[in-house]
Amino acid sequence: MADIYLLAGLTLPQGVAHESLPGTVSRFISDCWHGMSRTQMMGRAKRRGLRLSFRPTARCRSGETGVFELRFNDGAVECLMLARLQRVGARHGKRRQTSRIDVSRPPPRDPRQTRLF
């Protein structure tokens, strides 16, 4: 079974300004929240027309947080970000249906909040 990875943080590589990100990537980032699963991130990216790939920079054990390279591609432009993802152990046993409490939900947002950047 595959391991589960949960989002702990997003950052840009050193020397990259947030103004250089395409609008679709900026909107995708503003939709992310702490505890979001890698699968949820990939689904949201796909709905925004982005291809998202993860590549670990180093191995991490279950329960640890590792740094991953996130590559976004919208067909014309590719950009790179860094994400800290916590590795949660693999599910054991038969494949089961996820219940509503198993799925990470976005936190309530204050309508006065501005975009992430």
CSV table of C-alpha atoms in Angstrom, one decimal:
chain,number,residue,atom,x,y,z
A,1,MET,CA,0.0,0.0,0.0
A,2,ALA,CA,1.1,3.5,-0.7
A,3,ASP,CA,2.0,5.9,2.1
A,4,ILE,CA,-0.2,8.9,2.9
A,5,TYR,CA,1.4,12.4,2.8
A,6,LEU,CA,-0.1,15.4,4.5
A,7,LEU,CA,0.8,19.0,3.7
A,8,ALA,CA,2.8,20.8,6.4
A,9,GLY,CA,4.0,23.9,4.4
A,10,LEU,CA,4.7,25.4,1.1
A,11,THR,CA,7.6,27.7,0.1
A,12,LEU,CA,9.4,29.1,-3.0
A,13,PRO,CA,13.0,28.2,-3.7
A,14,GLN,CA,15.5,30.8,-2.7
A,15,GLY,CA,15.8,33.6,-5.3
A,16,VAL,CA,12.3,33.1,-6.8
A,17,ALA,CA,9.8,35.9,-6.3
A,18,HIS,CA,6.1,35.1,-5.8
A,19,GLU,CA,5.2,37.7,-8.4
A,20,SER,CA,6.8,35.4,-11.0
A,21,LEU,CA,4.3,32.6,-10.5
A,22,PRO,CA,1.5,32.2,-13.0
A,23,GLY,CA,-2.0,33.2,-11.8
A,24,THR,CA,-3.3,29.6,-11.9
A,25,VAL,CA,-0.5,28.5,-9.5
A,26,SER,CA,-1.1,31.4,-7.1
A,27,ARG,CA,-4.8,30.5,-7.0
A,28,PHE,CA,-4.0,26.9,-6.4
A,29,ILE,CA,-1.7,27.8,-3.5
A,30,SER,CA,-4.4,30.0,-1.9
A,31,ASP,CA,-6.7,26.9,-2.0
A,32,CYS,CA,-4.3,24.7,0.0
A,33,TRP,CA,-4.4,24.2,3.8
A,34,HIS,CA,-2.4,22.5,6.5
A,35,GLY,CA,-3.2,18.8,6.6
A,36,MET,CA,-4.3,18.6,3.0
A,37,SER,CA,-3.4,15.2,1.5
A,38,ARG,CA,-1.2,14.8,-1.6
A,39,THR,CA,-4.1,13.2,-3.4
A,40,GLN,CA,-6.3,16.2,-2.6
A,41,MET,CA,-3.5,18.6,-3.9
A,42,MET,CA,-3.3,16.6,-7.1
A,43,GLY,CA,-7.0,16.7,-7.6
A,44,ARG,CA,-7.2,20.5,-7.1
A,45,ALA,CA,-4.3,21.1,-9.4
A,46,LYS,CA,-6.0,19.0,-12.1
A,47,ARG,CA,-9.2,20.9,-11.8
A,48,ARG,CA,-7.2,24.1,-12.3
A,49,GLY,CA,-5.6,22.7,-15.5
A,50,LEU,CA,-2.2,22.1,-13.9
A,51,ARG,CA,-0.1,19.0,-13.9
A,52,LEU,CA,1.6,18.5,-10.5
A,53,SER,CA,4.5,16.2,-9.8
A,54,PHE,CA,6.2,15.5,-6.5
A,55,ARG,CA,9.8,14.5,-6.1
A,56,PRO,CA,11.4,13.9,-2.6
A,57,THR,CA,14.6,15.7,-2.0
A,58,ALA,CA,15.6,13.0,0.6
A,59,ARG,CA,14.0,9.9,2.1
A,60,CYS,CA,11.9,10.3,5.2
A,61,ARG,CA,10.5,7.6,7.5
A,62,SER,CA,6.9,7.2,8.6
A,63,GLY,CA,5.9,10.0,11.0
A,64,GLU,CA,8.7,12.4,9.8
A,65,THR,CA,8.3,15.4,7.6
A,66,GLY,CA,10.2,15.5,4.3
A,67,VAL,CA,10.9,18.2,1.7
A,68,PHE,CA,9.5,17.6,-1.8
A,69,GLU,CA,9.9,19.4,-5.1
A,70,LEU,CA,6.6,20.4,-6.6
A,71,ARG,CA,6.6,21.0,-10.3
A,72,PHE,CA,3.6,22.7,-11.8
A,73,ASN,CA,3.0,22.6,-15.5
A,74,ASP,CA,0.1,24.2,-17.4
A,75,GLY,CA,1.3,23.3,-20.8
A,76,ALA,CA,3.1,26.6,-21.4
A,77,VAL,CA,5.0,27.4,-18.2
A,78,GLU,CA,6.7,25.2,-15.6
A,79,CYS,CA,7.4,26.4,-12.1
A,80,LEU,CA,9.0,24.9,-9.0
A,81,MET,CA,8.0,25.1,-5.4
A,82,LEU,CA,9.1,23.3,-2.2
A,83,ALA,CA,6.6,21.5,0.0
A,84,ARG,CA,7.0,20.0,3.4
A,85,LEU,CA,4.9,16.8,3.6
A,86,GLN,CA,4.4,14.6,6.7
A,87,ARG,CA,4.6,10.9,5.9
A,88,VAL,CA,1.9,8.9,7.6
A,89,GLY,CA,2.1,5.2,7.5
A,90,ALA,CA,0.4,3.1,4.9
A,91,ARG,CA,-3.1,1.8,5.4
A,92,HIS,CA,-3.2,-1.8,6.2
A,93,GLY,CA,-5.8,-4.4,5.4
A,94,LYS,CA,-8.4,-4.4,2.7
A,95,ARG,CA,-9.2,-1.3,0.8
A,96,ARG,CA,-11.9,0.5,2.6
A,97,GLN,CA,-14.3,3.3,1.8
A,98,THR,CA,-13.2,6.6,3.3
A,99,SER,CA,-15.8,8.2,5.6
A,100,ARG,CA,-16.4,11.9,5.9
A,101,ILE,CA,-14.2,12.1,9.1
A,102,ASP,CA,-11.2,10.5,7.2
A,103,VAL,CA,-11.1,13.3,4.6
A,104,SER,CA,-9.2,16.5,5.4
A,105,ARG,CA,-11.5,19.5,5.0
A,106,PRO,CA,-10.4,23.1,4.3
A,107,PRO,CA,-10.5,25.3,7.4
A,108,PRO,CA,-13.2,28.0,7.5
A,109,ARG,CA,-12.0,31.2,5.8
A,110,ASP,CA,-12.6,34.7,6.9
A,111,PRO,CA,-14.1,36.6,4.0
A,112,ARG,CA,-11.8,39.6,4.8
A,113,GLN,CA,-8.7,37.5,4.1
A,114,THR,CA,-6.7,38.4,1.1
A,115,ARG,CA,-4.9,36.0,-1.2
A,116,LEU,CA,-1.9,34.1,0.1
A,117,PHE,CA,0.6,36.5,-1.5
